[in-house]
Coordinates of C-alpha atoms in Angstrom, one line a residue:
M1 CA -18.0 -30.8 -0.9
P2 CA -19.3 -33.7 -3.2
V3 CA -22.3 -33.2 -5.4
W4 CA -24.6 -35.4 -7.4
C5 CA -23.5 -35.2 -11.0
C6 CA -25.5 -36.1 -14.1
R7 CA -25.5 -38.0 -17.4
C8 CA -28.2 -37.9 -20.1
S9 CA -29.5 -41.1 -21.8
L10 CA -32.5 -42.4 -23.7
A11 CA -33.3 -45.9 -24.8
G12 CA -29.8 -47.1 -24.3
H13 CA -28.0 -44.2 -26.0
F14 CA -25.7 -42.4 -23.7
R15 CA -24.1 -39.0 -24.1
D16 CA -21.2 -38.1 -21.8
Y17 CA -20.8 -34.5 -21.0
S18 CA -17.4 -32.9 -20.5
D19 CA -16.4 -31.1 -17.3
T20 CA -16.5 -27.8 -19.2
E21 CA -20.2 -28.0 -19.8
T22 CA -22.3 -26.2 -17.2
E23 CA -25.3 -27.9 -15.4
G24 CA -27.5 -25.3 -17.1
E25 CA -26.3 -26.3 -20.6
I26 CA -26.7 -30.0 -19.8
F27 CA -30.2 -29.7 -18.4
N28 CA -31.5 -27.3 -21.0
S29 CA -31.8 -30.6 -22.8
L30 CA -34.3 -31.9 -20.3
V31 CA -36.9 -31.1 -22.9
Q32 CA -35.5 -34.2 -24.7
Y33 CA -37.3 -36.5 -22.3
F34 CA -40.6 -35.5 -23.8
G35 CA -40.6 -38.6 -25.9
D36 CA -40.3 -40.3 -29.2
N37 CA -42.6 -37.9 -31.0
L38 CA -39.6 -35.5 -31.2
G39 CA -38.0 -37.8 -33.8
P40 CA -34.7 -39.8 -34.0
K41 CA -32.5 -36.8 -33.3
V42 CA -33.6 -36.9 -29.7
K43 CA -30.6 -38.4 -27.8
G44 CA -31.0 -37.8 -24.1
M45 CA -32.9 -38.0 -20.9
P46 CA -31.2 -37.2 -17.6
L47 CA -30.0 -39.9 -15.3
V48 CA -28.1 -39.4 -12.2
E49 CA -24.8 -41.1 -11.3
E50 CA -24.8 -43.4 -8.4
T51 CA -21.8 -41.9 -6.7
S52 CA -22.8 -38.3 -5.9
L53 CA -25.4 -35.8 -4.9
L54 CA -26.8 -32.7 -6.5
E55 CA -26.1 -29.7 -4.3
D56 CA -27.5 -26.2 -4.8
S57 CA -28.1 -27.0 -8.5
S58 CA -30.3 -25.4 -11.1
V59 CA -31.2 -28.9 -12.3
T60 CA -35.0 -29.6 -12.4
L61 CA -35.9 -33.3 -12.4
P62 CA -39.4 -34.3 -13.7
V63 CA -40.1 -36.4 -10.6
V64 CA -38.6 -36.9 -7.1
I65 CA -40.1 -39.8 -5.0
I66 CA -39.7 -39.5 -1.2
G67 CA -39.6 -43.0 0.3
N68 CA -38.1 -46.2 -1.1
G69 CA -40.5 -48.8 0.3
P70 CA -42.7 -50.9 -2.0
S71 CA -44.8 -47.8 -3.0
G72 CA -41.6 -46.0 -4.2
I73 CA -40.2 -49.1 -5.8
C74 CA -43.3 -49.8 -7.8
L75 CA -43.6 -46.2 -9.0
S76 CA -40.0 -46.2 -10.1
Y77 CA -40.6 -49.4 -12.0
M78 CA -43.5 -47.9 -14.0
L79 CA -41.8 -44.5 -14.5
S80 CA -38.8 -46.5 -15.9
G81 CA -41.0 -47.5 -18.8
Y82 CA -42.4 -50.9 -17.8
R83 CA -46.0 -51.1 -19.1
P84 CA -48.7 -53.7 -18.3
Y85 CA -50.7 -55.2 -21.2
L86 CA -53.5 -57.8 -21.2
S87 CA -52.0 -61.2 -21.8
S88 CA -53.1 -62.8 -25.1
E89 CA -54.5 -65.9 -23.4
A90 CA -55.9 -64.1 -20.3
I91 CA -59.5 -64.3 -19.4
H92 CA -60.6 -62.3 -16.3
P93 CA -63.3 -64.0 -14.2
N94 CA -65.2 -60.7 -14.1
T95 CA -66.8 -60.8 -17.5
I96 CA -67.7 -57.1 -17.6
L97 CA -64.2 -56.0 -16.7
H98 CA -62.8 -58.5 -19.3
S99 CA -64.9 -57.1 -22.1
K100 CA -63.7 -53.6 -21.2
L101 CA -60.1 -54.8 -21.4
E102 CA -60.7 -56.4 -24.8
E103 CA -61.9 -53.1 -26.2
A104 CA -58.4 -51.7 -26.0
R105 CA -56.2 -54.8 -25.9
H106 CA -53.5 -53.1 -28.0
L107 CA -53.0 -50.4 -25.4
S108 CA -51.2 -50.7 -22.1
I109 CA -53.3 -50.3 -19.0
V110 CA -51.4 -47.0 -18.3
D111 CA -52.9 -45.6 -21.6
Q112 CA -56.4 -46.6 -20.8
D113 CA -59.3 -44.8 -18.9
L114 CA -58.8 -46.0 -15.4
E115 CA -62.1 -44.5 -14.2
Y116 CA -63.9 -46.5 -16.9
L117 CA -62.1 -49.8 -16.0
S118 CA -62.6 -49.3 -12.2
E119 CA -66.3 -48.6 -12.5
G120 CA -68.4 -51.2 -10.5
L121 CA -65.4 -53.0 -8.9
E122 CA -65.4 -53.7 -5.2
G123 CA -62.5 -54.6 -2.9
R124 CA -60.8 -54.0 0.4
S125 CA -59.4 -50.6 -0.6
S126 CA -61.3 -47.3 -0.7
N127 CA -59.2 -46.3 -3.7
P128 CA -60.8 -47.5 -7.0
V129 CA -57.5 -47.7 -9.0
A130 CA -56.0 -49.8 -6.2
V131 CA -58.9 -52.2 -6.4
L132 CA -58.6 -52.3 -10.3
F133 CA -54.9 -53.0 -10.3
D134 CA -55.2 -55.6 -7.6
T135 CA -57.9 -57.6 -9.5
L136 CA -55.7 -57.5 -12.6
L137 CA -52.7 -58.8 -10.7
H138 CA -54.6 -61.2 -8.4
P139 CA -58.1 -61.9 -9.8
D140 CA -60.7 -62.9 -7.2
A141 CA -58.0 -63.1 -4.5
D142 CA -60.6 -62.1 -1.8
F143 CA -62.6 -65.2 -2.7
G144 CA -59.7 -67.4 -1.9
Y145 CA -58.6 -68.1 -5.4
D146 CA -54.9 -68.0 -6.6
Y147 CA -55.5 -67.2 -10.2
P148 CA -52.4 -65.9 -12.2
S149 CA -52.2 -62.3 -13.2
I150 CA -53.9 -61.5 -16.5
L151 CA -51.1 -58.9 -17.3
H152 CA -47.8 -59.2 -18.9
W153 CA -45.1 -56.5 -18.8
K154 CA -43.0 -54.8 -21.5
L155 CA -40.1 -52.5 -21.1
E156 CA -40.7 -49.5 -23.4
Q157 CA -37.8 -47.3 -22.8
H158 CA -39.2 -44.3 -24.7
H159 CA -41.7 -44.0 -21.8
Y160 CA -38.9 -43.5 -19.3
I161 CA -39.6 -40.4 -17.1
P162 CA -36.4 -39.3 -15.2
H163 CA -36.8 -39.5 -11.5
L164 CA -35.0 -40.1 -8.2
V165 CA -36.1 -42.2 -5.3
L166 CA -34.8 -41.0 -1.9
G167 CA -34.8 -43.3 1.1
K168 CA -33.3 -43.4 4.6
G169 CA -32.1 -46.9 4.2
P170 CA -31.8 -49.7 1.6
P171 CA -34.7 -50.2 -0.9
G172 CA -37.6 -51.8 0.9
G173 CA -38.2 -49.0 3.4
A174 CA -39.7 -50.1 6.7
W175 CA -39.5 -53.7 5.8
N176 CA -35.8 -53.6 6.6
N177 CA -36.6 -52.7 10.2
M178 CA -39.4 -55.1 11.0
E179 CA -39.3 -57.7 13.7
G180 CA -38.0 -60.8 11.9
S181 CA -39.6 -63.5 14.1
M182 CA -43.2 -62.8 13.0
L183 CA -44.9 -63.9 9.8
T184 CA -46.4 -61.3 7.5
I185 CA -50.1 -60.7 7.7
S186 CA -50.4 -61.0 3.9
F187 CA -49.6 -64.0 1.7
G188 CA -46.2 -64.0 0.0
N189 CA -47.6 -63.5 -3.5
W190 CA -49.6 -60.5 -2.2
M191 CA -46.3 -58.9 -1.2
E192 CA -44.7 -59.2 -4.6
L193 CA -44.2 -56.4 -7.1
P194 CA -45.0 -56.5 -10.8
G195 CA -42.8 -58.6 -13.1
L196 CA -41.2 -60.8 -10.5
K197 CA -43.1 -63.5 -8.7
F198 CA -42.2 -63.9 -5.1
K199 CA -42.3 -67.7 -5.3
D200 CA -40.0 -67.7 -8.3
W201 CA -37.5 -65.6 -6.4
M202 CA -37.7 -67.9 -3.3
S203 CA -37.0 -70.9 -5.6
S204 CA -34.0 -69.1 -7.1
K205 CA -32.6 -68.6 -3.6
R206 CA -33.1 -72.3 -2.9
R207 CA -35.4 -71.5 -0.1
N208 CA -38.5 -73.6 0.5
L209 CA -41.7 -71.6 1.0
K210 CA -43.4 -73.3 3.9
G211 CA -47.0 -72.1 3.7
D212 CA -48.2 -68.9 2.1
R213 CA -47.0 -66.4 4.7
V214 CA -43.4 -65.4 5.0
M215 CA -40.9 -63.6 7.3
P216 CA -40.5 -59.8 6.9
E217 CA -36.7 -60.3 6.4
E218 CA -37.5 -62.4 3.3
I219 CA -39.7 -59.6 2.0
A220 CA -37.0 -57.0 2.6
R221 CA -34.4 -59.2 0.7
Y222 CA -36.9 -59.6 -2.2
Y223 CA -37.4 -55.8 -2.5
K224 CA -33.7 -55.2 -2.6
H225 CA -33.2 -57.9 -5.3
Y226 CA -36.2 -56.5 -7.2
V227 CA -34.6 -53.0 -7.6
N228 CA -31.4 -54.6 -8.9
V229 CA -32.9 -57.2 -11.3
M230 CA -35.3 -54.6 -12.8
G231 CA -32.4 -52.2 -13.4
L232 CA -33.8 -49.5 -11.1
Q233 CA -30.8 -49.0 -8.9
K234 CA -29.6 -46.0 -10.9
N235 CA -32.7 -44.1 -9.7
F236 CA -32.2 -44.9 -6.0
R237 CA -30.3 -43.0 -3.3
E238 CA -29.9 -44.4 0.2
N239 CA -29.1 -42.7 3.5
T240 CA -31.0 -39.6 2.4
Y241 CA -32.9 -37.5 4.9
I242 CA -35.4 -34.8 3.8
T243 CA -35.5 -31.6 5.8
S244 CA -37.6 -29.4 3.5
V245 CA -40.0 -29.7 0.6
S246 CA -41.3 -26.3 -0.5
R247 CA -43.1 -24.8 -3.5
L248 CA -41.2 -22.1 -5.4
Y249 CA -43.1 -19.1 -6.9
R250 CA -42.2 -16.5 -9.5
D251 CA -43.4 -12.9 -9.6
Q252 CA -45.6 -12.5 -12.7
G253 CA -44.5 -8.9 -13.1
D254 CA -40.8 -9.7 -13.2
N255 CA -39.8 -11.9 -16.1
G256 CA -36.1 -11.8 -15.0
S257 CA -36.7 -12.8 -11.4
Q258 CA -35.6 -16.1 -10.0
D259 CA -37.9 -18.6 -8.3
K260 CA -38.5 -17.8 -4.7
D261 CA -39.7 -19.6 -1.6
I262 CA -42.6 -17.3 -0.6
S263 CA -44.1 -17.4 2.9
T264 CA -47.7 -18.6 3.2
K265 CA -48.8 -15.3 4.7
H266 CA -47.2 -13.2 2.0
L267 CA -48.6 -15.6 -0.7
Q268 CA -52.2 -15.3 0.7
N269 CA -52.0 -11.5 0.7
Q270 CA -50.7 -11.2 -2.9
K271 CA -52.0 -14.5 -4.4
S272 CA -52.6 -13.2 -7.9
K273 CA -49.1 -11.8 -8.1
F274 CA -47.3 -15.1 -8.0
V275 CA -47.1 -18.1 -10.3
K276 CA -46.5 -21.6 -8.9
R277 CA -43.2 -23.1 -10.1
N278 CA -41.3 -26.2 -9.2
W279 CA -40.5 -27.9 -5.9
E280 CA -37.4 -27.4 -3.9
I281 CA -36.2 -30.5 -2.0
R282 CA -33.5 -30.0 0.7
G283 CA -31.9 -32.6 2.9
Y284 CA -28.7 -34.4 3.6
Q285 CA -27.0 -37.7 2.9
R286 CA -25.1 -39.7 5.5
I287 CA -21.9 -40.9 4.1
A288 CA -19.1 -43.1 5.4
G289 CA -17.8 -41.9 8.7
G290 CA -21.2 -40.5 9.7
S291 CA -20.7 -37.1 8.2
H292 CA -23.6 -35.3 6.5
V293 CA -23.6 -34.0 2.9
P294 CA -26.3 -31.4 2.3
F295 CA -28.2 -31.4 -1.0
C296 CA -30.8 -29.3 -2.8
L297 CA -32.9 -30.7 -5.7
F298 CA -35.6 -29.2 -7.9
A299 CA -38.5 -31.1 -9.3
E300 CA -41.6 -30.5 -11.4
N301 CA -43.4 -33.2 -9.4
V302 CA -43.0 -34.8 -6.0
A303 CA -44.4 -38.2 -5.0
L304 CA -44.8 -38.9 -1.3
A305 CA -44.3 -42.6 -0.6
T306 CA -43.1 -42.4 3.0
G307 CA -45.5 -44.9 4.6
T308 CA -46.8 -44.2 8.1
L309 CA -44.4 -46.0 10.4
D310 CA -42.0 -43.1 11.0
S311 CA -43.5 -41.8 14.3
P312 CA -45.1 -44.3 16.7
A313 CA -48.3 -42.9 18.3
H314 CA -48.1 -41.9 22.0
L315 CA -50.7 -42.1 24.8
E316 CA -49.7 -38.6 25.8
V317 CA -49.8 -39.6 29.5
E318 CA -47.5 -38.8 32.4
G319 CA -44.3 -40.8 32.5
E320 CA -44.5 -42.1 29.0
E321 CA -41.0 -40.8 28.3
L322 CA -39.5 -43.1 31.0
P323 CA -36.8 -45.5 29.8
F324 CA -38.8 -48.7 30.5
V325 CA -41.7 -47.6 28.1
F326 CA -41.1 -48.7 24.5
H327 CA -43.1 -47.7 21.4
S328 CA -42.0 -50.2 18.8
M329 CA -41.5 -53.9 18.3
P330 CA -37.7 -53.5 17.5
E331 CA -37.2 -51.8 20.8
F332 CA -39.1 -54.5 22.6
G333 CA -37.4 -57.2 20.7
A334 CA -33.9 -55.8 21.4
A335 CA -34.7 -55.7 25.2
I336 CA -35.7 -59.4 25.0
N337 CA -32.7 -60.4 22.9
K338 CA -30.4 -58.7 25.5
R339 CA -32.3 -60.8 28.1
K340 CA -33.2 -57.7 30.1
L341 CA -36.7 -59.0 30.7
C342 CA -36.3 -62.7 30.9
G343 CA -36.6 -64.1 34.4
R344 CA -38.3 -61.0 35.7
A345 CA -41.2 -61.7 38.0
D346 CA -43.0 -58.5 37.1
P347 CA -45.2 -58.5 33.9
V348 CA -44.8 -56.5 30.7
L349 CA -47.6 -54.1 30.0
I350 CA -48.7 -54.2 26.3
V351 CA -51.1 -51.5 25.1
G352 CA -53.1 -51.8 21.9
S353 CA -55.5 -54.1 20.2
G354 CA -54.0 -54.4 16.7
L355 CA -51.8 -56.9 15.1
T356 CA -48.5 -55.3 16.2
A357 CA -49.7 -55.5 19.8
A358 CA -50.7 -59.1 19.2
D359 CA -47.1 -59.7 17.8
A360 CA -45.7 -58.3 21.1
V361 CA -48.0 -60.5 23.1
L362 CA -46.8 -63.6 21.2
C363 CA -43.2 -62.4 21.5
A364 CA -43.5 -62.1 25.3
Y365 CA -45.5 -65.3 25.6
N366 CA -43.0 -67.3 23.7
N367 CA -40.2 -66.0 25.9
N368 CA -42.0 -66.9 29.1
I369 CA -42.6 -63.2 30.0
P370 CA -45.9 -62.6 31.8
V371 CA -48.2 -60.1 30.1
I372 CA -50.7 -57.5 31.1
H373 CA -52.6 -56.6 27.9
V374 CA -54.6 -53.3 28.0
F375 CA -56.9 -52.0 25.3
R376 CA -59.8 -49.6 25.1
R377 CA -62.2 -51.7 23.0
R378 CA -64.6 -54.4 24.0
V379 CA -63.5 -57.9 23.0
T380 CA -66.8 -58.2 21.1
D381 CA -66.1 -55.0 19.1
P382 CA -66.8 -56.0 15.4
S383 CA -64.0 -53.6 14.2
L384 CA -61.3 -55.6 15.9
I385 CA -58.9 -56.8 13.2
F386 CA -59.0 -60.4 14.5
K387 CA -62.6 -60.7 13.3
Q388 CA -61.5 -60.1 9.7
L389 CA -58.8 -62.8 9.6
P390 CA -59.7 -66.5 8.8
Q391 CA -58.8 -68.7 11.7
K392 CA -57.1 -71.4 9.6
L393 CA -54.8 -68.9 7.9
Y394 CA -53.9 -66.9 11.1
P395 CA -53.9 -69.3 14.0
E396 CA -51.4 -67.4 16.1
Y397 CA -53.5 -64.2 16.0
H398 CA -56.6 -66.1 16.9
K399 CA -54.8 -67.6 19.8
V400 CA -54.1 -64.1 21.1
Y401 CA -57.7 -63.1 20.5
H402 CA -58.9 -66.2 22.4
M403 CA -56.8 -65.2 25.3
M404 CA -58.1 -61.6 25.1
C405 CA -61.6 -63.0 25.4
T406 CA -61.1 -65.7 28.0
Q407 CA -58.3 -64.5 30.3
T408 CA -59.7 -61.1 31.3
Y409 CA -59.0 -59.5 34.7
S410 CA -61.3 -60.1 37.6
A411 CA -61.0 -59.8 41.4
D412 CA -60.2 -63.5 41.4
S413 CA -57.5 -63.4 38.7
D414 CA -54.2 -65.2 39.5
P415 CA -51.6 -62.4 39.9
S416 CA -48.9 -64.8 38.5
S417 CA -50.8 -65.6 35.3
D418 CA -48.8 -65.7 32.1
Y419 CA -51.4 -63.4 30.4
T420 CA -54.2 -61.2 31.6
S421 CA -56.3 -58.9 29.4
F422 CA -57.8 -55.6 30.5
P423 CA -60.6 -54.7 27.9
E424 CA -62.0 -51.2 28.1
H425 CA -59.1 -49.9 30.2
R426 CA -56.7 -47.1 29.6
V427 CA -53.3 -46.1 31.0
L428 CA -53.5 -43.0 33.3
S429 CA -49.7 -42.7 34.0
F430 CA -46.4 -44.4 34.4
K431 CA -44.2 -43.8 37.5
S432 CA -40.5 -43.7 37.9
D433 CA -40.6 -46.7 40.3
M434 CA -41.8 -48.8 37.2
K435 CA -45.4 -48.8 38.3
C436 CA -48.4 -47.9 36.1
I437 CA -52.0 -46.8 36.9
L438 CA -54.8 -48.2 34.9
Q439 CA -58.4 -47.0 34.8
S440 CA -61.4 -49.0 33.7
V441 CA -64.4 -47.6 31.8
S442 CA -66.3 -47.4 35.1
G443 CA -63.5 -45.3 36.6
L444 CA -61.9 -48.0 38.8
K445 CA -58.2 -47.5 39.1
K446 CA -55.5 -50.3 39.5
I447 CA -51.8 -50.1 40.1
F448 CA -49.3 -52.6 38.8
K449 CA -45.5 -53.1 39.0
L450 CA -43.9 -53.7 35.6
S451 CA -40.7 -54.9 34.1
A452 CA -41.4 -52.9 31.0
A453 CA -44.3 -51.3 29.0
V454 CA -44.8 -51.5 25.2
V455 CA -47.2 -48.9 23.7
L456 CA -48.4 -50.1 20.2
I457 CA -51.4 -48.0 19.2
G458 CA -50.4 -47.1 15.7
S459 CA -48.1 -44.7 14.1
H460 CA -48.0 -41.5 12.1
P461 CA -45.9 -40.5 9.0
N462 CA -43.2 -38.0 9.5
L463 CA -44.1 -35.2 7.2
S464 CA -42.1 -32.5 9.1
F465 CA -40.4 -31.5 5.8
L466 CA -43.8 -30.1 4.5
K467 CA -45.5 -27.0 5.7
E468 CA -47.9 -27.5 8.6
Q469 CA -46.4 -31.0 9.0
G470 CA -48.4 -31.9 5.9
C471 CA -51.7 -31.6 7.9
Y472 CA -53.2 -29.3 5.2
L473 CA -53.1 -32.2 2.7
G474 CA -55.5 -34.3 4.8
H475 CA -59.3 -34.6 4.6
N476 CA -59.3 -32.8 8.0
S477 CA -56.6 -30.2 7.8
S478 CA -56.7 -29.5 11.5
Q479 CA -55.5 -33.1 12.3
P480 CA -52.2 -35.0 11.7
I481 CA -52.1 -37.3 8.7
T482 CA -52.9 -40.9 9.6
C483 CA -53.6 -44.0 7.5
K484 CA -57.1 -44.7 8.7
G485 CA -58.4 -41.6 10.4
N486 CA -57.1 -38.8 8.2
P487 CA -55.3 -39.9 5.0
V488 CA -54.0 -37.5 2.4
E489 CA -56.8 -36.3 0.2
V490 CA -56.0 -37.2 -3.4
D491 CA -57.8 -37.4 -6.7
A492 CA -59.2 -40.9 -6.9
Y493 CA -57.6 -41.7 -10.3
T494 CA -54.4 -39.7 -10.5
Y495 CA -53.3 -39.7 -6.7
E496 CA -52.5 -36.0 -7.1
C497 CA -53.1 -34.1 -3.8
V498 CA -56.4 -32.2 -4.0
K499 CA -54.9 -29.3 -2.2
E500 CA -51.5 -29.1 -3.9
A501 CA -50.9 -29.5 -7.7
N502 CA -47.9 -31.6 -8.8
L503 CA -47.7 -33.3 -5.4
F504 CA -48.7 -36.9 -5.3
A505 CA -49.2 -39.4 -2.5
L506 CA -49.6 -43.2 -2.5
G507 CA -49.5 -46.2 -0.2
P508 CA -50.4 -45.9 3.5
L509 CA -50.5 -42.1 3.2
V510 CA -53.8 -42.5 1.2
G511 CA -55.1 -45.4 3.3
D512 CA -53.6 -48.4 1.4
N513 CA -51.7 -50.2 4.1
F514 CA -51.4 -53.5 2.3
V515 CA -48.7 -54.0 -0.5
R516 CA -51.3 -55.6 -2.8
F517 CA -53.2 -52.3 -3.0
L518 CA -50.5 -49.7 -2.9
K519 CA -49.4 -50.7 -6.4
G520 CA -52.5 -49.0 -7.7
G521 CA -51.1 -45.7 -6.6
A522 CA -48.1 -46.2 -8.9
L523 CA -50.5 -46.9 -11.8
G524 CA -52.5 -43.8 -11.1
V525 CA -49.5 -41.5 -10.8
T526 CA -47.7 -43.0 -13.9
R527 CA -50.8 -42.5 -16.0
C528 CA -51.2 -38.9 -14.9
L529 CA -47.6 -38.0 -15.6
A530 CA -47.5 -39.9 -18.9
T531 CA -50.7 -38.1 -20.0
R532 CA -49.1 -34.7 -19.2
Q533 CA -45.9 -35.7 -20.9
K534 CA -47.8 -36.4 -24.1
K535 CA -49.4 -33.0 -23.9
K536 CA -46.0 -31.4 -23.6
Q537 CA -44.8 -33.4 -26.5
H538 CA -47.6 -32.1 -28.7
L539 CA -47.1 -28.5 -27.5
F540 CA -43.3 -28.8 -28.2
V541 CA -44.0 -30.1 -31.8
E542 CA -46.6 -27.4 -32.5
R543 CA -44.1 -24.7 -31.5
G544 CA -41.6 -25.9 -34.0
G545 CA -39.5 -28.4 -32.0
G546 CA -40.3 -31.3 -34.3
D547 CA -36.8 -31.5 -35.7
G548 CA -35.5 -32.6 -32.4
I549 CA -32.5 -31.3 -30.5
A550 CA -28.9 -31.8 -31.8

């Protein structure tokens, strides 16, 4: 059965190992990645060949990133040694922040005090490092300005931290599966990653950027290109599915024992007896022909960058599993493309009041499919997303919101209308004869015959590979992890999980749903790991390792 094999390298110097060398012998030299303080004799850091998988190996990687969307890509970029510096000619419009940056101009942002730099900044993210990094990349963007970034990037290969990025599909994550007919909510330049301007990439592809918003398919292509042009592809593995991520422990009283996966109950009963060790990541890779190749990796640190689009939220009502009830835009779009719904007299029921539900309304409306739009909130609810979007920039969403307000259901409503909204209503059940029962806030029930139903009320991350489905990592450990209601609880400046050391989370898992803010997570994680790496370097030198490793 094939396995992932390994090669070691550092700063462009490659050492090829013969077949006779064991994995243990090769990866005893993992200590070499601890940096340039070890002197010129240091030759190697582990990389992983693109053609194979590690299986049941004793190899321990410094970092494994689960998820290859923009969060995982950006973290890989920074772990690969790319460092942001204040540009020589740059002047940030925030004079206080600029003066702080000037104090350590010679240092990369990764090597500076992020808490100090973040102090006093405000933005649309609740994570201070996300706000900091966003204002460095897009100064005063929330005030409508399009100032250039005040940062420039350098590749410093001695800062490379070996890592793997595991994803189910190509780099870009969920962007590869989004409905292609809709514009992104964010401007194109807000979707870009460090070091490659989106507009420059569009120009290189000889595509004209009409307006500031773009199609998801363009964003997906940009992310794939980004991984290649930045030289990150050696760190990425596609078609990988994670089945288990567990902490290994070692018995303090038995120096010769191997690491073990200890049950939670046993661990609680004898907590003082065990020492936390590394992470064990198990899963499988789909290869040509559809077969599955299992693998097992070990890592000092794991970064969760899965996003939250894995599992669509359900209403949990009777009949929701019936085949005419969809829970995603791709399902709904596929039904329209196959012309299953066109020409049907019965309306489509769309449930939800967010932007994805609005996309579904527009999709149906543009295909001449009548819509019944059901949502629990009042149309005057100040928390509706439409109230936060400038009308000039998002005319299509304001068109939906206008219909939500003006074409509400009443006893006199035209049953053949193209669109009817049902504010403050909920679905009671779906029936096998393609009928649904709605109930108003006053308790009045209504029955409608449908051609299909689309439930778009949010989504949850799939963290089934973690114990307790990852719930224990949230602010409320009794509830599932969600982007808004119960994100993963992390340290504000390192993004390390409060309840699990050496486990990091970034992006939507910590509440940063927009690409422009999730990049701050990569900065926080990289600074944390780089700081710990320096401590290991100093410890290694103090213990007599200063002459390097032959």
